[in-house]
XYZ file of C-alpha atoms in Angstrom:
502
model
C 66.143 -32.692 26.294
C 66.316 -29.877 23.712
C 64.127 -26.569 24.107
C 62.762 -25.079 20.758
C 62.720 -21.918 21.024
C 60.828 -21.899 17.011
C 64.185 -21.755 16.069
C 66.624 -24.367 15.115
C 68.196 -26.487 18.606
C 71.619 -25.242 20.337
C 74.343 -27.781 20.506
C 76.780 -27.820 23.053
C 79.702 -28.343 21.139
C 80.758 -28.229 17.912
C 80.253 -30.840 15.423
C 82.135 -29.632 12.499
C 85.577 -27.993 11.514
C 85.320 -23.761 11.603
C 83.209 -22.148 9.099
C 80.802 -25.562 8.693
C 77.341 -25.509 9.544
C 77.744 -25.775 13.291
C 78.880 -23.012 15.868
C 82.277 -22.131 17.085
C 82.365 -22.281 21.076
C 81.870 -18.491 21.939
C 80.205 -17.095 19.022
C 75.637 -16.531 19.639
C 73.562 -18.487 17.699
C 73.757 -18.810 13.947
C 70.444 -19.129 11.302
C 71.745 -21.769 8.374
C 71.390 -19.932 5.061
C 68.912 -22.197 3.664
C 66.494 -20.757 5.874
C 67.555 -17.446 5.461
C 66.996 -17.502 1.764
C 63.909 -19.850 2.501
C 62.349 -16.820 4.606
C 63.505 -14.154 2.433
C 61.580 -16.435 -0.752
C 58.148 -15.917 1.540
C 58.968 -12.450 2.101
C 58.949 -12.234 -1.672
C 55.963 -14.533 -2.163
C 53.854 -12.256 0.893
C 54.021 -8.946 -0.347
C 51.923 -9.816 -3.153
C 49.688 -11.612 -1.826
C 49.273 -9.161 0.819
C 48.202 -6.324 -1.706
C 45.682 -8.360 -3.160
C 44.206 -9.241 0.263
C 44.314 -5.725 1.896
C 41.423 -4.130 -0.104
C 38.917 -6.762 1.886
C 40.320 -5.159 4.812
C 40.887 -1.567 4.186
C 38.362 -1.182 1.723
C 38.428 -0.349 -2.290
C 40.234 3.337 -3.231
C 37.724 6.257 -3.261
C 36.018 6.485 -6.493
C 38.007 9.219 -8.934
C 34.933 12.125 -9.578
C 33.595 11.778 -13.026
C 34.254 14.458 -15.431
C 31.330 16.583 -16.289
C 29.398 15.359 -19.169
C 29.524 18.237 -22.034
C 27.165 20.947 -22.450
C 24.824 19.346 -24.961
C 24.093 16.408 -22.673
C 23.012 18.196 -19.734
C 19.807 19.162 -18.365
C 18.734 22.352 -20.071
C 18.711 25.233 -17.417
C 15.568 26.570 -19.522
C 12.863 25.385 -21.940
C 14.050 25.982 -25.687
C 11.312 27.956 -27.644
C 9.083 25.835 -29.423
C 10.638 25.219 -33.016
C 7.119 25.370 -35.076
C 6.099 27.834 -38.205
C 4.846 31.191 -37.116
C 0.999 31.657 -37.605
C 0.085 32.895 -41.361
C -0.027 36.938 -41.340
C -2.612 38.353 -44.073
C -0.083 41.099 -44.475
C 2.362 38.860 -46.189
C 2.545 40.009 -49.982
C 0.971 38.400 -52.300
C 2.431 37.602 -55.089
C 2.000 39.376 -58.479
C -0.027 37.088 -61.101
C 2.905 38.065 -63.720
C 5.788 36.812 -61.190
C 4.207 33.448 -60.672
C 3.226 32.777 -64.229
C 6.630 33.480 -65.215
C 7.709 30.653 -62.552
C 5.532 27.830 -62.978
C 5.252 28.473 -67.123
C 8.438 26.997 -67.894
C 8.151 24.269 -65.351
C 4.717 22.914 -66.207
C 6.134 21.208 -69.436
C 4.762 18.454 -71.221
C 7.206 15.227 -71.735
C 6.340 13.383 -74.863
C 2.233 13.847 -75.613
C -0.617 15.208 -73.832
C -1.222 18.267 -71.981
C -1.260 20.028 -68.411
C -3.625 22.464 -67.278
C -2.915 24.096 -63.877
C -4.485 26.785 -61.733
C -2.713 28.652 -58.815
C -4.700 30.690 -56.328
C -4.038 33.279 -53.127
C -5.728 31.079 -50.547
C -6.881 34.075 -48.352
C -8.493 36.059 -51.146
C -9.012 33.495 -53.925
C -7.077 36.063 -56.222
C -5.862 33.685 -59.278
C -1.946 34.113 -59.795
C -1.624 31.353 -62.509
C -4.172 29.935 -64.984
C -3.609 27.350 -67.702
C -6.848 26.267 -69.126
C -7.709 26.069 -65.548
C -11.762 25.941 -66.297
C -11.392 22.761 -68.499
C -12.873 19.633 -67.049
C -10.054 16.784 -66.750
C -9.745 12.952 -65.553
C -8.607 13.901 -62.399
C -7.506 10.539 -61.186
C -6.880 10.229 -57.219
C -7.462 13.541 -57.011
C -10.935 12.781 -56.726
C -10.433 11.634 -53.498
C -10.243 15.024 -51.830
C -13.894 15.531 -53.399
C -15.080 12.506 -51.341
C -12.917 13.507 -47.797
C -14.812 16.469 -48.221
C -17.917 14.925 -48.347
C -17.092 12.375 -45.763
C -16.462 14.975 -43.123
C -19.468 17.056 -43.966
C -22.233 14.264 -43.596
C -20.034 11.943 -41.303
C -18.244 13.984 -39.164
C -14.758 14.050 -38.517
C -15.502 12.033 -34.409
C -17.407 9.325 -36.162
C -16.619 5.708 -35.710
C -18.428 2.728 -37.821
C -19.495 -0.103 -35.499
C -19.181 -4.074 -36.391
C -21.714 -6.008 -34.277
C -22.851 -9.033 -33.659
C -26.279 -9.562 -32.899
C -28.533 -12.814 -31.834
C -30.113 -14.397 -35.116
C -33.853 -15.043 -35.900
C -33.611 -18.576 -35.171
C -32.249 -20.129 -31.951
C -28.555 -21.009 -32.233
C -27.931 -18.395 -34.477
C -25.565 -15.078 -34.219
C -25.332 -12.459 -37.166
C -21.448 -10.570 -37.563
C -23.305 -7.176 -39.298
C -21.761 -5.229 -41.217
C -21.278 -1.348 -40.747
C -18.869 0.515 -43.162
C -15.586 -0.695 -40.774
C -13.069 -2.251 -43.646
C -10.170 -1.665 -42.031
C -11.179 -4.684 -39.398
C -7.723 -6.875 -38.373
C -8.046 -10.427 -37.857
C -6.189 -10.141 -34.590
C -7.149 -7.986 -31.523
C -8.132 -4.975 -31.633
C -5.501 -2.612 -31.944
C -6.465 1.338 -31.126
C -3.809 3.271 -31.467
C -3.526 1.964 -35.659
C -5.950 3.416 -37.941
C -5.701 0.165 -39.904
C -6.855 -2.628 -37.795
C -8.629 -0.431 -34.668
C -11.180 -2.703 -34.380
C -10.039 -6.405 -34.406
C -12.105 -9.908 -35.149
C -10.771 -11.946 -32.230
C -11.614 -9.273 -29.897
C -14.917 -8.880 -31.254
C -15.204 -13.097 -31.086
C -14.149 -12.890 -27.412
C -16.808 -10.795 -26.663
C -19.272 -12.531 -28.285
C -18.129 -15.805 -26.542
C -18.458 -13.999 -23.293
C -22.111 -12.390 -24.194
C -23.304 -15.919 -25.074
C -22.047 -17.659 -21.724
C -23.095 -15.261 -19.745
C -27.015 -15.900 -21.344
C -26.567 -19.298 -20.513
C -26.278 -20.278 -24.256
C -23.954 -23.318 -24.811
C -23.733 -26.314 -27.209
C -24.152 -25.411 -31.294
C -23.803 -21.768 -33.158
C -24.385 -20.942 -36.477
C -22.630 -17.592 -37.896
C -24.305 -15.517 -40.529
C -23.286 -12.359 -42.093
C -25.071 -9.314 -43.142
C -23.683 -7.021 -45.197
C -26.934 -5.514 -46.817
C -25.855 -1.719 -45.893
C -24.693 -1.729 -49.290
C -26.871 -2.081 -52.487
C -26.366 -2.079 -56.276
C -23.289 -3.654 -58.391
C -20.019 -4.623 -55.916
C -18.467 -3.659 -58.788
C -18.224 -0.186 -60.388
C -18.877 -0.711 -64.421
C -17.288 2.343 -65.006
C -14.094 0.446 -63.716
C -11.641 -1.256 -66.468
C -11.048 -4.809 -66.014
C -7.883 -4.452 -66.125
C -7.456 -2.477 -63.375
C -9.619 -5.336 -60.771
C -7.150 -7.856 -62.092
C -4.373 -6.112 -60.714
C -5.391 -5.484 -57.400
C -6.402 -1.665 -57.767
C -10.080 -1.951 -56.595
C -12.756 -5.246 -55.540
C -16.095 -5.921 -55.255
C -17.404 -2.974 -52.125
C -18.990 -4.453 -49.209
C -19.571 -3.117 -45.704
C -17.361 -4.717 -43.704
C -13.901 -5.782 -45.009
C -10.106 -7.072 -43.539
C -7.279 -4.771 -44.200
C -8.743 -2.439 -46.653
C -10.079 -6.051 -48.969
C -6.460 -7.219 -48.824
C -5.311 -10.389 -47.936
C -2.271 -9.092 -45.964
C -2.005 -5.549 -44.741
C 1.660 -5.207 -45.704
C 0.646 -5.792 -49.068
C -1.103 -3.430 -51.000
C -0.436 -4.826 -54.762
C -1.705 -7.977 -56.428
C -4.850 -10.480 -55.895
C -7.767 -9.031 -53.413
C -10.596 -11.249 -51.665
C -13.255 -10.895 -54.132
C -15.741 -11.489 -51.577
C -14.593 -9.267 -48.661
C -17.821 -9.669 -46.818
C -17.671 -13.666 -46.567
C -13.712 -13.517 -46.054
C -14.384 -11.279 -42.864
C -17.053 -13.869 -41.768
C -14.924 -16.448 -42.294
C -12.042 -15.321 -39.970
C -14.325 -14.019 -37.202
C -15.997 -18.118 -37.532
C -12.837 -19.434 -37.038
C -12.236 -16.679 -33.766
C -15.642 -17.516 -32.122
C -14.855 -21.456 -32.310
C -11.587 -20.796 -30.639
C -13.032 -17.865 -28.133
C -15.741 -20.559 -27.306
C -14.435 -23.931 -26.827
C -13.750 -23.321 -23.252
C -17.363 -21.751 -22.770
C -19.384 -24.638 -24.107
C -19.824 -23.456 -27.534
C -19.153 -25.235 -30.166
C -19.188 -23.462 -33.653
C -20.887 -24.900 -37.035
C -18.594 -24.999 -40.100
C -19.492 -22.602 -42.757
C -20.543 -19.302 -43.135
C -24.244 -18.044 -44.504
C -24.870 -14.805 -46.079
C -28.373 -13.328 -44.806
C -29.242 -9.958 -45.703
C -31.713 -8.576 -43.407
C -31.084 -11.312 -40.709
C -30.315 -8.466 -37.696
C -33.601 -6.516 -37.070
C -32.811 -2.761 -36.688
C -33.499 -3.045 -32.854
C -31.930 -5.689 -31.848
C -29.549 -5.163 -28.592
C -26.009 -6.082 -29.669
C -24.635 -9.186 -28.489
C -20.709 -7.498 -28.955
C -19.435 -4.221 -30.725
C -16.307 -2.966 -32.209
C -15.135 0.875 -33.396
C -12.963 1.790 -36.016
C -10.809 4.683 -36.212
C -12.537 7.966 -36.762
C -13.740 9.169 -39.817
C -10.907 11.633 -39.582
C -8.399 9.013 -39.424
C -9.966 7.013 -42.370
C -9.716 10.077 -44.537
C -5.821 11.027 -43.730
C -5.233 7.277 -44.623
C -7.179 7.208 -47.757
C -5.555 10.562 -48.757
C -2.321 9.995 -47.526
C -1.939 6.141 -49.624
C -4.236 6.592 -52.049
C -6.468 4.067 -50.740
C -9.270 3.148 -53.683
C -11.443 0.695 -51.500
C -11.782 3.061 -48.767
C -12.594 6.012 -50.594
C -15.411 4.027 -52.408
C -16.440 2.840 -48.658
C -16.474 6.246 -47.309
C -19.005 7.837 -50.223
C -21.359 4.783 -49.643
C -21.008 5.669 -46.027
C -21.637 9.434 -46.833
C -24.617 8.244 -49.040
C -26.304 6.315 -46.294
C -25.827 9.211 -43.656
C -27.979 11.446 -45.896
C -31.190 9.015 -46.441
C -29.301 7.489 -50.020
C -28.657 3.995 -51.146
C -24.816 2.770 -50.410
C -24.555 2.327 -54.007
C -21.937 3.958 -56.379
C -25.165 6.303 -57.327
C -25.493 6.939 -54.016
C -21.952 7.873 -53.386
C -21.770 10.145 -56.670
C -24.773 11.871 -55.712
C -23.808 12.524 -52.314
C -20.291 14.188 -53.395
C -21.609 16.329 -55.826
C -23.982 17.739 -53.563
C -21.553 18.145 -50.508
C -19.542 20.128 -52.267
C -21.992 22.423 -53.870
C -23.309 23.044 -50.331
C -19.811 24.072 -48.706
C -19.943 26.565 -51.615
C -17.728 25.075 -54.516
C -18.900 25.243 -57.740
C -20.235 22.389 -59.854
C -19.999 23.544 -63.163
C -19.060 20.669 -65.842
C -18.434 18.169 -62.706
C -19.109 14.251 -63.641
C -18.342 11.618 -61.389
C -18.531 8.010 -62.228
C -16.942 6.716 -59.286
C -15.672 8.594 -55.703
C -11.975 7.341 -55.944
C -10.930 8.514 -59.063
C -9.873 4.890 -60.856
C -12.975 5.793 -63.738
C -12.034 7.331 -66.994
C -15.409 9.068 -66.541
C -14.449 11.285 -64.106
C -14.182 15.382 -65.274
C -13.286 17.575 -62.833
C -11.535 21.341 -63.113
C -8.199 22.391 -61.987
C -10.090 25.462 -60.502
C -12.571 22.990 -58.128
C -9.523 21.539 -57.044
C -8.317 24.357 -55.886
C -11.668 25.473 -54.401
C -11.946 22.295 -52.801
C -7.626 22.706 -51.350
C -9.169 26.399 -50.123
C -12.751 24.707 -48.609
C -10.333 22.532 -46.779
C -7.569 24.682 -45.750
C -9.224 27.931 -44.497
C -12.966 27.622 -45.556
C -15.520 28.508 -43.009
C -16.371 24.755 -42.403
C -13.551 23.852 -39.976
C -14.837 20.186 -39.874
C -12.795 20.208 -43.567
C -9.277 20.606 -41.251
C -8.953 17.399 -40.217
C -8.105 16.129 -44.118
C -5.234 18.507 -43.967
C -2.872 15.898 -42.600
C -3.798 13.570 -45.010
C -2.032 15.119 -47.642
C 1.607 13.848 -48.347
C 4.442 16.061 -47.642
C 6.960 16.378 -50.939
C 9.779 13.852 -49.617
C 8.379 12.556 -46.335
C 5.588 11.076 -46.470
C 2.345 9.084 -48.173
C 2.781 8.818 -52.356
C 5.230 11.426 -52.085
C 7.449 10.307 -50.089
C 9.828 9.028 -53.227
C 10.013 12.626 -54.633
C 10.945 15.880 -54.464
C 14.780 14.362 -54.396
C 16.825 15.720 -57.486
C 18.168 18.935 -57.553
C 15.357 20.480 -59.718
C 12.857 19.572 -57.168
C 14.583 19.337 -53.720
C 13.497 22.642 -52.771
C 10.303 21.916 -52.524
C 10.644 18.727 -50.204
C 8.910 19.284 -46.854
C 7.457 22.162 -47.992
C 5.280 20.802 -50.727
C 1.989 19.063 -49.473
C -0.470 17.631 -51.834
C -3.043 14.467 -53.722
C -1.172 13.113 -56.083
C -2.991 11.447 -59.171
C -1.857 8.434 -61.197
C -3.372 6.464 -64.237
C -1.704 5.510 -67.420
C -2.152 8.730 -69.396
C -3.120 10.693 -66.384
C -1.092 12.503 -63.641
C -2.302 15.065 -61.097
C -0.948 16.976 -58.456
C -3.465 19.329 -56.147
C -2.704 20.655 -52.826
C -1.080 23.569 -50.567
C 1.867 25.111 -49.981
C 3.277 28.433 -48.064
C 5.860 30.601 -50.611
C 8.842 32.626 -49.626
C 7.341 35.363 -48.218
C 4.526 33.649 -45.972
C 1.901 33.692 -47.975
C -0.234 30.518 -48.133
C -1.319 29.264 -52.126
C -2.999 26.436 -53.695
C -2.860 24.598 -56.360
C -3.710 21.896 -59.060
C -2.318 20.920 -62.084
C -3.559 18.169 -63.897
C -2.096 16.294 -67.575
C -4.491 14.479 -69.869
C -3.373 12.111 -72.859
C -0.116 11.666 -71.067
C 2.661 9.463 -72.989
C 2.738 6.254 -70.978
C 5.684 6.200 -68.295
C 7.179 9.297 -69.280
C 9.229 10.003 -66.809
C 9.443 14.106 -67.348
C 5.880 14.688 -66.071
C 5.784 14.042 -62.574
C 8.835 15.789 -62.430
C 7.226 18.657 -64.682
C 4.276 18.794 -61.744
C 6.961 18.670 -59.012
C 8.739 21.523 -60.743
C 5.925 23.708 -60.709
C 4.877 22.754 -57.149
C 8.872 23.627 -55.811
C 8.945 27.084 -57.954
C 5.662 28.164 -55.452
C 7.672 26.990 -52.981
C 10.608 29.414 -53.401
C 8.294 32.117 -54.732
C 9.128 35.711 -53.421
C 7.148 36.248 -56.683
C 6.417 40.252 -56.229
């Protein structure tokens, strides 16, 4: 038999001529070179391989340290100093009446017709440092609407929140959606950290849906809406037709979606002309779906009942807006005609007076005569500023910037963020971006004022030297779409700005 030895069998003799593939008698054993170059092929082939397998043995190389990430992305070692404005000193200088005129002369200049008017004052000490016809009464435009924020905060206060409620009906079957000066209500859920849309219809459905199950109430419900908090004409006549058409102002009621617009994102064109119903309408539609798994099922059509809530009535649901505070930064900050109309009815009713546009007139005037601004020559025919009626000074505007800013009634701070900042923000945000102008961006906060021969500009802003002064200028009998006169009002705002005016 032959032994293998795992290698190839010996012979005993040989079975080929020297130098074949078999042995010569007294040589050792021989490997045939096919399998020598067969073995050196898997030596090849193995080293390879065995690289690749050895990590799953040895483990992976150590991890190389990662360099150190630069300076400006590590930790900070200390707290920076906070980056803010240092507080107003009453030592800064102020500025010499001559200085300023001789800055905001040149720059408050008409383009085309009309005329400006402008008055400029030390905000500390009331000193005037520029005056151009500044007594004259004017149609001030939006500029009105710091008027009403001041009355809105006086009578309102800045905490206060209007309430939409719904409350059980005089008949059974019946629930009243009442309103209460909230027209900034969403159709959605209630959303509170937006001004626009704090309170929310489906939320306030959901409760309602959840009030009426737990009474025990099921099977048919009949929605009615009050919206009696508000009396007189919807409609302001002092208000051109014109300007309803296009979307500028609609009928005022009490309760309203999205400011009276049919989509917040949208503030030009058509507006519900029946705000009131169109509110009712969406929170019908949110109680029938809130209460079809609770037994409830929810009559078609919406009825208009003044009076139906009695004053005592425990509500069945509630919802808050944002505060008045809020409201009023809005309304200044986007010029926001429905709401300012909303928040001098509100004022009105706070003080005993009809939510009418008398009401709302009344209530301004005498607001502001009571924080100590004078009256003189003021007519309002609306609270928003749209009327042509309107006649307010340049010198109550500032009054009114001074009341607000540092006035002893510190409930008037919280409008302060409502006015736009000259490049950043609210109906400014488009300006203060050509070179004449530029150096007033950020710097430059103030109500700006817009109808077709009318522009206005009043507001705040700190000079050169730290010293804090206000302002208004306002044009009359403006050539239409001039393009020079906001610029002209820019201008003069940017040269306070820079002022070092001594």
């Amino acid at each position: 038999m032959t032994k293998t030895t795992g290698r190839e069998p010996l012979r005993a003799h040989r079975s080929g001529p020297r130098g074949g593939l078999g042995q010569v008698a007294g040589e050792g054993p021989r490997r045939p070179w096919p399998l020598v170059l067969a073995a050196l092929l898997l030596l090849v082939l193995a080293v390879p391989g065995a690289l690749l397998v050895a990590p799953g043995f040895i483990g992976p190389d150590a991890p190389q340290p990662k360099p150190a990430p630069p300076a400006w992305q590590q930790a900070p070692a200390t707290l920076s100093a906070p980056q803010v404005l240092a507080p107003l000193q009453a030592s800064a200088p102020v500025p010499l009446q001559a200085a300023v005129t001789a800055q905001v002369e040149p720059a408050l200049k008409v383009d085309g017709g009309g005329t400006f008017t402008g008055t400029v004052q030390d905000a500390l000490t009331g000193q005037v440092l520029f005056d151009r016809g500044g007594a004259e009464s004017r149609v001030p435009a939006s500029n009105l609407k710091l008027l009403t924020a001041v009355a809105a905060l006086r009578t309102l206060g800045p905490d206060h929140r209007f309430t939409t409620k719904v409350v059980p009906g005089t008949a059974a079957g019946q629930v009243v959606l009442v309103g209460g000066g909230d027209v900034l209500l969403a159709a959605g859920e209630s959303q509170p950290e937006q001004v626009m849309g704090h309170a929310g219809l489906a939320t306030l459905a959901a409760l309602t849906a959840q009030a009426l199950q737990a009474a025990g109430i099921t099977g048919d419900i009949k929605v009615l809406v009050d919206d009696s908090l508000f009396t007189g004409p919807a409609l302001n006549p002092n208000w051109q037709s014109g300007d309803v058409e296009a979307g500028e102002i609609a009928p005022l009621y009490p309760l309203a979606l999205n400011s009276a617009r049919l989509n917040p994102a949208v503030t030009t064109g058509p507006r519900p002309q029946d705000a009131a119903m169109a509110a009712a309408a969406e929170f019908e539609a949110r109680l029938r779906a809130a209460g079809a798994g609770a037994g409830l099922t929810v009559a078609a059509g919406v009825e208009r009942s003044p009076g139906a809530s009695q004053p005592n009535t425990a509500a069945l649901a509630a919802v808050e807006s944002a505060t008045v505070a809020e409201q009023v930064n809005l309304m200044l900050q986007v010029s926001d005609n429905y709401l300012a109309e909303t928040m001098g009815r509100m004022a009105a009713v706070a003080t005993g007076r009809p939510g009418s546009n008398e009401g709302a007139t009344a209530v301004v005037s005498a607001e502001l005569a009571a924080a100590g601004i004078p009256t003189d020559a003021l007519k309002l025919a609306d609270v928003c500023g749209l009327a042509m009626g309107n006649q307010v000074s340049a010198r109550q505007f500032t009054e009114v910037v001074r009341a607000i800013a540092i006035g002893a009634d510190t409930r008037l701070r919280a409008a302060l963020d409502g006015f736009p900042v000259g490049g950043l923000s609210g109906t400014l945000d488009a300006r203060y971006g050509d070179a004449a102008t530029s150096g007033g961006a950020g710097l430059v906060r103030a109500k700006t004022g817009t109808l077709n021969t009318v522009l206005a500009l009043s507001g705040y802003v700190v000079d050169a030297d730290g010293r804090l002064l206000v302002f208004s200028f306002i044009g009359n009998g403006l050539t239409p779409g001039a393009a020079g006169n906001k610029e002209a009002l820019d201008r003069a705002a940017t040269a306070l700005a820079g002022c070092g005016c001594r």
